[in-house]
PDB file of C-alpha atoms in Angstrom:
ATOM      1  CA  MET A   1      37.315 -59.168 -29.806  1.00 89.00           C
ATOM      2  CA  MET A   2      34.918 -56.312 -30.543  1.00 91.00           C
ATOM      3  CA  LEU A   3      36.777 -54.001 -28.165  1.00 93.00           C
ATOM      4  CA  GLU A   4      40.169 -54.984 -29.570  1.00 92.00           C
ATOM      5  CA  GLU A   5      38.997 -54.180 -33.093  1.00 94.00           C
ATOM      6  CA  ALA A   6      37.328 -50.923 -32.101  1.00 96.00           C
ATOM      7  CA  ALA A   7      40.344 -49.721 -30.085  1.00 95.00           C
ATOM      8  CA  LEU A   8      42.502 -49.306 -33.196  1.00 96.00           C
ATOM      9  CA  LEU A   9      39.906 -47.691 -35.462  1.00 97.00           C
ATOM     10  CA  PRO A  10      40.429 -43.970 -36.147  1.00 97.00           C
ATOM     11  CA  VAL A  11      38.332 -41.029 -34.984  1.00 98.00           C
ATOM     12  CA  ILE A  12      38.950 -37.449 -36.112  1.00 98.00           C
ATOM     13  CA  ASP A  13      38.612 -34.197 -34.179  1.00 97.00           C
ATOM     14  CA  ALA A  14      37.416 -30.787 -35.424  1.00 96.00           C
ATOM     15  CA  HIS A  15      40.948 -29.876 -36.553  1.00 96.00           C
ATOM     16  CA  GLY A  16      41.268 -32.958 -38.727  1.00 96.00           C
ATOM     17  CA  VAL A  17      43.650 -34.729 -36.349  1.00 97.00           C
ATOM     18  CA  GLU A  18      43.228 -38.496 -36.470  1.00 97.00           C
ATOM     19  CA  MET A  19      43.783 -40.782 -33.496  1.00 97.00           C
ATOM     20  CA  PRO A  20      42.853 -44.341 -32.510  1.00 97.00           C
ATOM     21  CA  PHE A  21      39.567 -44.681 -30.662  1.00 97.00           C
ATOM     22  CA  ARG A  22      41.330 -46.120 -27.609  1.00 94.00           C
ATOM     23  CA  ASN A  23      42.813 -42.669 -26.925  1.00 94.00           C
ATOM     24  CA  VAL A  24      39.311 -41.487 -26.024  1.00 95.00           C
ATOM     25  CA  TYR A  25      39.030 -43.746 -22.988  1.00 94.00           C
ATOM     26  CA  MET A  26      42.579 -44.901 -22.229  1.00 90.00           C
ATOM     27  CA  PRO A  27      44.063 -43.656 -18.909  1.00 87.00           C
ATOM     28  CA  SER A  28      47.383 -41.888 -19.279  1.00 78.00           C
ATOM     29  CA  ASN A  29      48.916 -42.434 -15.853  1.00 75.00           C
ATOM     30  CA  ALA A  30      49.884 -45.501 -13.873  1.00 64.00           C
ATOM     31  CA  LEU A  31      47.195 -46.870 -11.561  1.00 67.00           C
ATOM     32  CA  GLU A  32      44.688 -44.401 -13.034  1.00 78.00           C
ATOM     33  CA  LYS A  33      41.114 -45.448 -13.735  1.00 84.00           C
ATOM     34  CA  LYS A  34      39.099 -43.693 -16.397  1.00 91.00           C
ATOM     35  CA  ARG A  35      35.359 -43.870 -17.074  1.00 95.00           C
ATOM     36  CA  VAL A  36      34.023 -42.434 -20.326  1.00 97.00           C
ATOM     37  CA  MET A  37      30.499 -42.346 -21.677  1.00 98.00           C
ATOM     38  CA  VAL A  38      30.610 -42.267 -25.468  1.00 98.00           C
ATOM     39  CA  ILE A  39      27.420 -41.149 -27.209  1.00 98.00           C
ATOM     40  CA  PHE A  40      27.244 -42.164 -30.859  1.00 98.00           C
ATOM     41  CA  VAL A  41      24.884 -39.854 -32.752  1.00 98.00           C
ATOM     42  CA  ARG A  42      23.590 -40.154 -36.296  1.00 97.00           C
ATOM     43  CA  HIS A  43      24.560 -37.825 -39.141  1.00 97.00           C
ATOM     44  CA  PHE A  44      25.509 -34.284 -38.157  1.00 97.00           C
ATOM     45  CA  PHE A  45      22.330 -32.787 -39.651  1.00 96.00           C
ATOM     46  CA  CYS A  46      19.973 -35.095 -37.740  1.00 96.00           C
ATOM     47  CA  GLY A  47      17.406 -32.903 -35.961  1.00 94.00           C
ATOM     48  CA  ASN A  48      16.510 -35.650 -33.479  1.00 95.00           C
ATOM     49  CA  CYS A  49      20.104 -36.118 -32.331  1.00 96.00           C
ATOM     50  CA  GLN A  50      20.575 -32.367 -32.102  1.00 96.00           C
ATOM     51  CA  GLU A  51      17.502 -32.201 -29.864  1.00 95.00           C
ATOM     52  CA  TYR A  52      19.029 -34.984 -27.793  1.00 97.00           C
ATOM     53  CA  LEU A  53      22.244 -33.070 -27.231  1.00 97.00           C
ATOM     54  CA  ARG A  54      20.349 -29.883 -26.361  1.00 95.00           C
ATOM     55  CA  SER A  55      18.385 -31.799 -23.727  1.00 95.00           C
ATOM     56  CA  LEU A  56      21.567 -33.458 -22.488  1.00 96.00           C
ATOM     57  CA  THR A  57      23.334 -30.102 -22.213  1.00 95.00           C
ATOM     58  CA  SER A  58      20.359 -28.691 -20.329  1.00 93.00           C
ATOM     59  CA  ALA A  59      20.640 -31.492 -17.764  1.00 94.00           C
ATOM     60  CA  ILE A  60      24.471 -31.643 -17.732  1.00 95.00           C
ATOM     61  CA  PRO A  61      25.606 -28.090 -18.577  1.00 93.00           C
ATOM     62  CA  SER A  62      29.374 -28.623 -18.318  1.00 93.00           C
ATOM     63  CA  PRO A  63      32.024 -31.335 -17.882  1.00 93.00           C
ATOM     64  CA  SER A  64      32.621 -30.057 -14.341  1.00 92.00           C
ATOM     65  CA  THR A  65      29.180 -31.330 -13.286  1.00 92.00           C
ATOM     66  CA  ILE A  66      30.176 -34.929 -14.062  1.00 93.00           C
ATOM     67  CA  PRO A  67      31.726 -36.990 -11.218  1.00 90.00           C
ATOM     68  CA  ASP A  68      35.533 -37.048 -10.981  1.00 89.00           C
ATOM     69  CA  GLY A  69      37.180 -39.638 -13.195  1.00 88.00           C
ATOM     70  CA  THR A  70      34.247 -39.629 -15.607  1.00 94.00           C
ATOM     71  CA  GLU A  71      34.071 -37.976 -19.028  1.00 95.00           C
ATOM     72  CA  LEU A  72      31.455 -37.638 -21.747  1.00 97.00           C
ATOM     73  CA  VAL A  73      32.326 -37.758 -25.465  1.00 98.00           C
ATOM     74  CA  ILE A  74      30.219 -37.434 -28.625  1.00 98.00           C
ATOM     75  CA  ILE A  75      30.973 -39.239 -31.918  1.00 98.00           C
ATOM     76  CA  GLY A  76      29.128 -38.681 -35.217  1.00 98.00           C
ATOM     77  CA  CYS A  77      29.415 -40.381 -38.589  1.00 97.00           C
ATOM     78  CA  GLY A  78      29.850 -37.272 -40.755  1.00 97.00           C
ATOM     79  CA  SER A  79      32.719 -35.086 -41.886  1.00 97.00           C
ATOM     80  CA  PRO A  80      34.952 -33.640 -39.141  1.00 97.00           C
ATOM     81  CA  SER A  81      34.597 -30.232 -40.807  1.00 97.00           C
ATOM     82  CA  LEU A  82      31.015 -30.123 -39.467  1.00 97.00           C
ATOM     83  CA  ILE A  83      31.972 -30.615 -35.821  1.00 98.00           C
ATOM     84  CA  THR A  84      32.301 -26.898 -35.047  1.00 97.00           C
ATOM     85  CA  MET A  85      28.879 -26.181 -36.581  1.00 97.00           C
ATOM     86  CA  TYR A  86      27.395 -29.123 -34.695  1.00 97.00           C
ATOM     87  CA  LYS A  87      28.692 -27.924 -31.333  1.00 97.00           C
ATOM     88  CA  GLU A  88      27.377 -24.425 -31.970  1.00 96.00           C
ATOM     89  CA  GLU A  89      23.910 -25.664 -32.995  1.00 95.00           C
ATOM     90  CA  THR A  90      23.589 -27.908 -29.939  1.00 95.00           C
ATOM     91  CA  SER A  91      25.557 -25.779 -27.426  1.00 95.00           C
ATOM     92  CA  CYS A  92      27.453 -28.974 -26.650  1.00 96.00           C
ATOM     93  CA  PRO A  93      30.295 -28.446 -24.127  1.00 96.00           C
ATOM     94  CA  PHE A  94      31.717 -31.948 -24.571  1.00 97.00           C
ATOM     95  CA  PRO A  95      34.392 -33.186 -27.019  1.00 97.00           C
ATOM     96  CA  VAL A  96      32.999 -34.222 -30.406  1.00 98.00           C
ATOM     97  CA  TYR A  97      34.743 -36.554 -32.865  1.00 98.00           C
ATOM     98  CA  ALA A  98      33.869 -37.917 -36.300  1.00 98.00           C
ATOM     99  CA  ASP A  99      33.928 -41.428 -37.750  1.00 98.00           C
ATOM    100  CA  PRO A 100      33.092 -40.808 -41.424  1.00 97.00           C
ATOM    101  CA  THR A 101      33.973 -44.406 -42.370  1.00 97.00           C
ATOM    102  CA  LYS A 102      31.398 -45.797 -39.850  1.00 98.00           C
ATOM    103  CA  ARG A 103      33.812 -48.637 -39.129  1.00 98.00           C
ATOM    104  CA  LEU A 104      33.600 -47.939 -35.404  1.00 98.00           C
ATOM    105  CA  TYR A 105      29.788 -48.070 -35.521  1.00 98.00           C
ATOM    106  CA  ARG A 106      29.934 -51.470 -37.216  1.00 97.00           C
ATOM    107  CA  ALA A 107      32.601 -52.826 -34.881  1.00 97.00           C
ATOM    108  CA  LEU A 108      30.456 -51.999 -31.842  1.00 97.00           C
ATOM    109  CA  GLY A 109      27.307 -53.560 -33.307  1.00 97.00           C
ATOM    110  CA  MET A 110      25.257 -50.478 -34.197  1.00 98.00           C
ATOM    111  CA  GLY A 111      22.812 -50.895 -37.073  1.00 97.00           C
ATOM    112  CA  ARG A 112      21.226 -48.939 -39.901  1.00 97.00           C
ATOM    113  CA  THR A 113      17.566 -47.991 -40.312  1.00 97.00           C
ATOM    114  CA  LEU A 114      15.201 -45.133 -41.150  1.00 96.00           C
ATOM    115  CA  ASN A 115      12.481 -46.396 -38.827  1.00 95.00           C
ATOM    116  CA  LEU A 116      11.210 -43.568 -36.586  1.00 92.00           C
ATOM    117  CA  GLY A 117       9.738 -45.833 -33.932  1.00 92.00           C
ATOM    118  CA  ARG A 118       6.224 -45.620 -32.512  1.00 89.00           C
ATOM    119  CA  ASN A 119       6.756 -43.419 -29.464  1.00 86.00           C
ATOM    120  CA  ASP A 120       7.907 -39.844 -29.074  1.00 87.00           C
ATOM    121  CA  PRO A 121      10.927 -39.805 -26.751  1.00 92.00           C
ATOM    122  CA  GLU A 122      10.994 -37.452 -23.801  1.00 92.00           C
ATOM    123  CA  TYR A 123      13.994 -35.503 -25.101  1.00 93.00           C
ATOM    124  CA  ILE A 124      12.292 -34.267 -28.289  1.00 89.00           C
ATOM    125  CA  HIS A 125      10.289 -31.058 -27.844  1.00 86.00           C
ATOM    126  CA  ARG A 126       9.939 -30.043 -31.493  1.00 82.00           C
ATOM    127  CA  SER A 127       7.874 -31.521 -34.281  1.00 83.00           C
ATOM    128  CA  LEU A 128       9.405 -33.796 -36.892  1.00 82.00           C
ATOM    129  CA  LEU A 129       8.647 -31.223 -39.595  1.00 86.00           C
ATOM    130  CA  THR A 130      10.463 -28.487 -37.644  1.00 88.00           C
ATOM    131  CA  GLY A 131      13.503 -30.705 -37.208  1.00 85.00           C
ATOM    132  CA  MET A 132      13.594 -31.568 -40.899  1.00 88.00           C
ATOM    133  CA  PHE A 133      13.305 -27.895 -41.872  1.00 90.00           C
ATOM    134  CA  GLN A 134      16.168 -26.936 -39.567  1.00 90.00           C
ATOM    135  CA  SER A 135      18.320 -29.705 -41.034  1.00 90.00           C
ATOM    136  CA  VAL A 136      17.704 -28.397 -44.545  1.00 93.00           C
ATOM    137  CA  VAL A 137      18.558 -24.845 -43.471  1.00 93.00           C
ATOM    138  CA  GLN A 138      21.793 -26.026 -41.859  1.00 93.00           C
ATOM    139  CA  GLY A 139      22.716 -27.912 -45.031  1.00 93.00           C
ATOM    140  CA  VAL A 140      22.050 -24.880 -47.238  1.00 94.00           C
ATOM    141  CA  LYS A 141      24.301 -22.752 -45.021  1.00 93.00           C
ATOM    142  CA  ARG A 142      27.137 -25.230 -45.580  1.00 94.00           C
ATOM    143  CA  LEU A 143      26.952 -25.132 -49.386  1.00 94.00           C
ATOM    144  CA  GLY A 144      29.716 -22.569 -49.506  1.00 93.00           C
ATOM    145  CA  GLU A 145      31.919 -24.736 -47.288  1.00 94.00           C
ATOM    146  CA  GLY A 146      31.611 -27.736 -49.589  1.00 93.00           C
ATOM    147  CA  ASP A 147      30.413 -30.160 -46.906  1.00 95.00           C
ATOM    148  CA  ALA A 148      26.634 -29.738 -47.170  1.00 94.00           C
ATOM    149  CA  PHE A 149      26.322 -33.348 -48.372  1.00 95.00           C
ATOM    150  CA  ARG A 150      28.890 -34.812 -45.983  1.00 96.00           C
ATOM    151  CA  GLY A 151      26.772 -34.937 -42.844  1.00 96.00           C
ATOM    152  CA  GLY A 152      26.931 -38.728 -42.743  1.00 96.00           C
ATOM    153  CA  ASP A 153      24.835 -41.800 -43.526  1.00 97.00           C
ATOM    154  CA  MET A 154      21.159 -41.017 -42.860  1.00 95.00           C
ATOM    155  CA  ARG A 155      20.465 -44.690 -42.124  1.00 97.00           C
ATOM    156  CA  GLN A 156      23.181 -45.048 -39.530  1.00 98.00           C
ATOM    157  CA  ILE A 157      21.949 -45.162 -35.931  1.00 98.00           C
ATOM    158  CA  GLY A 158      24.056 -44.983 -32.811  1.00 98.00           C
ATOM    159  CA  GLY A 159      23.883 -45.604 -29.090  1.00 98.00           C
ATOM    160  CA  GLU A 160      25.522 -44.952 -25.736  1.00 98.00           C
ATOM    161  CA  PHE A 161      28.432 -46.878 -24.207  1.00 98.00           C
ATOM    162  CA  ILE A 162      30.339 -46.556 -20.933  1.00 97.00           C
ATOM    163  CA  PHE A 163      34.002 -47.562 -21.238  1.00 97.00           C
ATOM    164  CA  GLU A 164      35.977 -48.172 -18.062  1.00 95.00           C
ATOM    165  CA  ALA A 165      39.723 -48.623 -18.328  1.00 91.00           C
ATOM    166  CA  SER A 166      42.491 -48.996 -15.756  1.00 85.00           C
ATOM    167  CA  ARG A 167      46.237 -49.193 -16.243  1.00 76.00           C
ATOM    168  CA  ASP A 168      48.533 -51.164 -13.898  1.00 68.00           C
ATOM    169  CA  TRP A 169      52.224 -50.912 -14.669  1.00 58.00           C
ATOM    170  CA  LYS A 170      54.217 -54.122 -14.485  1.00 54.00           C
ATOM    171  CA  PHE A 171      57.816 -53.854 -13.370  1.00 48.00           C
ATOM    172  CA  ASP A 172      60.163 -56.489 -14.764  1.00 47.00           C
ATOM    173  CA  TYR A 173      63.226 -56.351 -12.539  1.00 43.00           C
ATOM    174  CA  GLY A 174      65.207 -58.482 -14.948  1.00 45.00           C
ATOM    175  CA  LYS A 175      64.784 -55.790 -17.587  1.00 45.00           C
ATOM    176  CA  GLN A 176      64.234 -52.057 -17.637  1.00 44.00           C
ATOM    177  CA  GLU A 177      61.671 -50.979 -15.057  1.00 43.00           C
ATOM    178  CA  GLY A 178      58.332 -49.929 -16.432  1.00 42.00           C
ATOM    179  CA  ALA A 179      58.912 -51.784 -19.663  1.00 41.00           C
ATOM    180  CA  GLY A 180      55.298 -52.835 -20.049  1.00 47.00           C
ATOM    181  CA  SER A 181      51.774 -52.418 -18.715  1.00 57.00           C
ATOM    182  CA  ASP A 182      48.459 -54.187 -18.443  1.00 73.00           C
ATOM    183  CA  VAL A 183      45.324 -52.269 -19.382  1.00 79.00           C
ATOM    184  CA  ASP A 184      41.915 -53.615 -18.469  1.00 87.00           C
ATOM    185  CA  VAL A 185      39.086 -52.250 -20.648  1.00 91.00           C
ATOM    186  CA  LYS A 186      35.408 -53.053 -20.161  1.00 93.00           C
ATOM    187  CA  VAL A 187      32.071 -51.774 -21.423  1.00 96.00           C
ATOM    188  CA  THR A 188      30.089 -51.670 -18.195  1.00 96.00           C
ATOM    189  CA  TRP A 189      26.847 -50.302 -19.713  1.00 97.00           C
ATOM    190  CA  CYS A 190      25.526 -49.794 -23.217  1.00 97.00           C
ATOM    191  CA  HIS A 191      22.373 -48.988 -25.157  1.00 98.00           C
ATOM    192  CA  ARG A 192      22.147 -49.472 -28.909  1.00 98.00           C
ATOM    193  CA  MET A 193      19.474 -47.495 -30.744  1.00 98.00           C
ATOM    194  CA  ARG A 194      16.721 -49.507 -32.421  1.00 97.00           C
ATOM    195  CA  ASN A 195      15.328 -46.617 -34.457  1.00 97.00           C
ATOM    196  CA  THR A 196      16.260 -43.043 -35.316  1.00 96.00           C
ATOM    197  CA  ARG A 197      14.716 -41.633 -32.110  1.00 95.00           C
ATOM    198  CA  ASP A 198      15.871 -44.258 -29.643  1.00 97.00           C
ATOM    199  CA  HIS A 199      18.670 -42.581 -27.698  1.00 97.00           C
ATOM    200  CA  ALA A 200      18.679 -43.470 -23.998  1.00 97.00           C
ATOM    201  CA  GLU A 201      16.547 -40.921 -22.149  1.00 96.00           C
ATOM    202  CA  ILE A 202      18.335 -38.136 -20.297  1.00 96.00           C
ATOM    203  CA  ARG A 203      17.114 -39.378 -16.911  1.00 95.00           C
ATOM    204  CA  VAL A 204      18.719 -42.756 -17.705  1.00 96.00           C
ATOM    205  CA  ILE A 205      22.009 -41.106 -18.669  1.00 97.00           C
ATOM    206  CA  CYS A 206      21.993 -39.141 -15.406  1.00 95.00           C
ATOM    207  CA  ARG A 207      21.328 -42.292 -13.421  1.00 95.00           C
ATOM    208  CA  VAL A 208      24.124 -44.369 -14.937  1.00 95.00           C
ATOM    209  CA  LEU A 209      26.575 -41.467 -14.563  1.00 94.00           C
ATOM    210  CA  GLY A 210      25.639 -41.163 -10.899  1.00 92.00           C
ATOM    211  CA  LEU A 211      24.122 -37.698 -11.253  1.00 90.00           C
ATOM    212  CA  GLU A 212      21.087 -36.220  -9.589  1.00 80.00           C
ATOM    213  CA  CYS A 213      19.779 -33.964 -12.315  1.00 68.00           C
ATOM    214  CA  ASP A 214      16.343 -33.038 -13.583  1.00 62.00           C
ATOM    215  CA  SER A 215      15.640 -34.386 -17.039  1.00 48.00           C
ATOM    216  CA  ASP A 216      13.757 -32.199 -19.466  1.00 44.00           C
ATOM    217  CA  SER A 217      10.614 -34.256 -18.966  1.00 44.00           C
ATOM    218  CA  GLU A 218      10.615 -33.449 -15.241  1.00 46.00           C
ATOM    219  CA  LYS A 219      10.830 -29.712 -15.897  1.00 46.00           C
ATOM    220  CA  HIS A 220       7.371 -29.746 -17.429  1.00 42.00           C
ATOM    221  CA  LYS A 221       4.590 -29.894 -14.868  1.00 39.00           C
ATOM    222  CA  SER A 222       2.021 -32.555 -15.518  1.00 38.00           C
ATOM    223  CA  ILE A 223      -1.689 -32.509 -16.161  1.00 34.00           C
ATOM    224  CA  ASN A 224      -3.430 -35.531 -14.614  1.00 39.00           C
ATOM    225  CA  GLY A 225      -0.062 -37.254 -14.357  1.00 40.00           C
ATOM    226  CA  GLU A 226       0.793 -36.641 -18.009  1.00 40.00           C
ATOM    227  CA  ALA A 227       3.532 -34.210 -19.037  1.00 39.00           C
ATOM    228  CA  LYS A 228       2.233 -31.082 -20.785  1.00 36.00           C
ATOM    229  CA  TRP A 229       4.553 -31.383 -23.779  1.00 36.00           C
ATOM    230  CA  ARG A 230       3.740 -35.072 -24.258  1.00 38.00           C
ATOM    231  CA  ARG A 231       0.035 -34.282 -24.098  1.00 33.00           C
ATOM    232  CA  ARG A 232       0.520 -31.508 -26.620  1.00 37.00           C
ATOM    233  CA  ARG A 233       2.640 -33.608 -28.988  1.00 40.00           C
ATOM    234  CA  GLN A 234       0.600 -36.797 -28.875  1.00 40.00           C
ATOM    235  CA  PRO A 235       0.375 -37.730 -32.569  1.00 42.00           C
ATOM    236  CA  GLY A 236      -3.080 -37.420 -34.084  1.00 42.00           C
ATOM    237  CA  ARG A 237      -4.840 -36.644 -30.798  1.00 41.00           C
ATOM    238  CA  ARG A 238      -6.588 -33.432 -31.876  1.00 42.00           C
ATOM    239  CA  TRP A 239      -7.640 -35.046 -35.166  1.00 41.00           C
ATOM    240  CA  THR A 240      -9.044 -38.012 -33.223  1.00 40.00           C
ATOM    241  CA  VAL A 241     -11.114 -35.831 -30.898  1.00 42.00           C
ATOM    242  CA  ASN A 242     -12.491 -33.770 -33.786  1.00 48.00           C
ATOM    243  CA  LEU A 243     -13.466 -36.851 -35.793  1.00 46.00           C
ATOM    244  CA  ALA A 244     -15.078 -38.510 -32.779  1.00 46.00           C
ATOM    245  CA  HIS A 245     -17.164 -35.414 -32.099  1.00 48.00           C
ATOM    246  CA  ALA A 246     -18.244 -35.106 -35.724  1.00 48.00           C
ATOM    247  CA  MET A 247     -19.420 -38.734 -35.810  1.00 49.00           C
ATOM    248  CA  ALA A 248     -21.252 -38.296 -32.513  1.00 50.00           C
ATOM    249  CA  VAL A 249     -23.162 -35.287 -33.863  1.00 47.00           C
ATOM    250  CA  ALA A 250     -23.982 -37.237 -37.017  1.00 48.00           C
ATOM    251  CA  ASN A 251     -25.528 -39.927 -34.788  1.00 51.00           C
ATOM    252  CA  GLY A 252     -27.893 -37.375 -33.275  1.00 52.00           C
ATOM    253  CA  HIS A 253     -26.513 -36.588 -29.842  1.00 48.00           C
ATOM    254  CA  ARG A 254     -24.010 -34.219 -28.342  1.00 49.00           C
ATOM    255  CA  HIS A 255     -20.775 -34.957 -26.512  1.00 48.00           C
ATOM    256  CA  SER A 256     -18.965 -33.048 -23.822  1.00 50.00           C
ATOM    257  CA  TRP A 257     -15.596 -32.063 -25.278  1.00 45.00           C
ATOM    258  CA  SER A 258     -13.732 -32.580 -22.009  1.00 50.00           C
ATOM    259  CA  LYS A 259     -15.341 -35.973 -21.345  1.00 53.00           C
ATOM    260  CA  LEU A 260     -14.775 -37.058 -24.932  1.00 47.00           C
ATOM    261  CA  SER A 261     -11.115 -36.042 -24.788  1.00 49.00           C
ATOM    262  CA  LYS A 262     -10.545 -37.939 -21.535  1.00 50.00           C
ATOM    263  CA  SER A 263     -12.439 -40.917 -22.884  1.00 50.00           C
ATOM    264  CA  ILE A 264     -10.255 -41.109 -25.961  1.00 45.00           C
ATOM    265  CA  ASP A 265      -7.076 -40.788 -23.882  1.00 49.00           C
ATOM    266  CA  ALA A 266      -8.264 -43.677 -21.713  1.00 50.00           C
ATOM    267  CA  GLY A 267      -9.089 -45.782 -24.771  1.00 48.00           C
ATOM    268  CA  LYS A 268     -12.792 -46.010 -23.857  1.00 45.00           C
ATOM    269  CA  THR A 269     -14.252 -44.317 -26.920  1.00 44.00           C
ATOM    270  CA  GLY A 270     -14.035 -45.971 -30.317  1.00 44.00           C
ATOM    271  CA  ILE A 271     -13.943 -44.091 -33.617  1.00 40.00           C
ATOM    272  CA  PHE A 272     -14.693 -46.661 -36.265  1.00 39.00           C
ATOM    273  CA  GLY A 273     -15.412 -49.598 -33.957  1.00 41.00           C
ATOM    274  CA  LYS A 274     -18.636 -49.465 -31.935  1.00 40.00           C
ATOM    275  CA  SER A 275     -21.353 -46.929 -32.497  1.00 38.00           C
ATOM    276  CA  SER A 276     -21.082 -43.761 -30.419  1.00 38.00           C
ATOM    277  CA  ARG A 277     -24.346 -44.953 -28.798  1.00 39.00           C
ATOM    278  CA  GLY A 278     -22.644 -48.184 -27.715  1.00 39.00           C
ATOM    279  CA  SER A 279     -21.489 -49.165 -24.276  1.00 41.00           C
ATOM    280  CA  ASP A 280     -18.005 -47.692 -24.815  1.00 41.00           C
ATOM    281  CA  CYS A 281     -19.322 -44.154 -25.038  1.00 46.00           C
ATOM    282  CA  THR A 282     -19.138 -42.228 -21.744  1.00 44.00           C
ATOM    283  CA  CYS A 283     -20.544 -38.924 -22.978  1.00 45.00           C
ATOM    284  CA  ASP A 284     -23.937 -37.283 -22.774  1.00 43.00           C
ATOM    285  CA  HIS A 285     -26.344 -39.100 -25.141  1.00 43.00           C
ATOM    286  CA  SER A 286     -29.264 -36.684 -24.883  1.00 41.00           C
ATOM    287  CA  SER A 287     -30.585 -35.415 -28.201  1.00 40.00           C
ATOM    288  CA  SER A 288     -29.576 -31.996 -29.419  1.00 39.00           C
ATOM    289  CA  ALA A 289     -32.171 -29.273 -28.920  1.00 37.00           C
TER     290      ALA A 289
END
């Protein structure tokens, strides 16, 4: 029932041409099978979703790298007049459509939230502040076009769906041949976002598409098994190390910075829990000279 409702809902391309959503995944020829991954992004000014598409494009640089019979399509909930800008900002080589009514999002069970989630996803390599600043700049540039405030619902979140459809023509020899057809449509894989940074990771997208591609996280060499960018972007880590060191000095002994940093990463050193002289502390407890 969800698929039947969604099939008839309209999507709009960059030229303002409206078509039913089923045209995105419906095979055109007899006995043809078509497999389409549809990625539903948030509003067209969302910095997180733009980062996602940049990472996706880095891993899948063109439609020709996708297996035969498979396509990839992007749908956003803003004005179709922003599609050209969106593709330029993200270097996206895939078709992009708009659903400004959000009816398709609702029909396929996608929710609304402003929750950021607790974890930084692998596909984001810029800070939240940088992303917000870029979104503002993009909006200001569109003031002259009249669509600066038509990027879409900021609370709307999306997801990723794989639609597989096949068409088998039925010949009724009592009537005109080719008078009708049966189309089988299934969603064989899907992931609905739970927060504003919860797109399926690029390595997952590659796997379900049957691709062997390096995700952005694998391009960064690791330090002690931890990716460099994740280590660098770990929220509050530097502040935690500095505060732990200051409290240790106040307690009358010195700490090795490297040991203290590793101890905090491993969860062995408390900040406001046990005293820095307690059993959880793995650093040098000798008094300062």
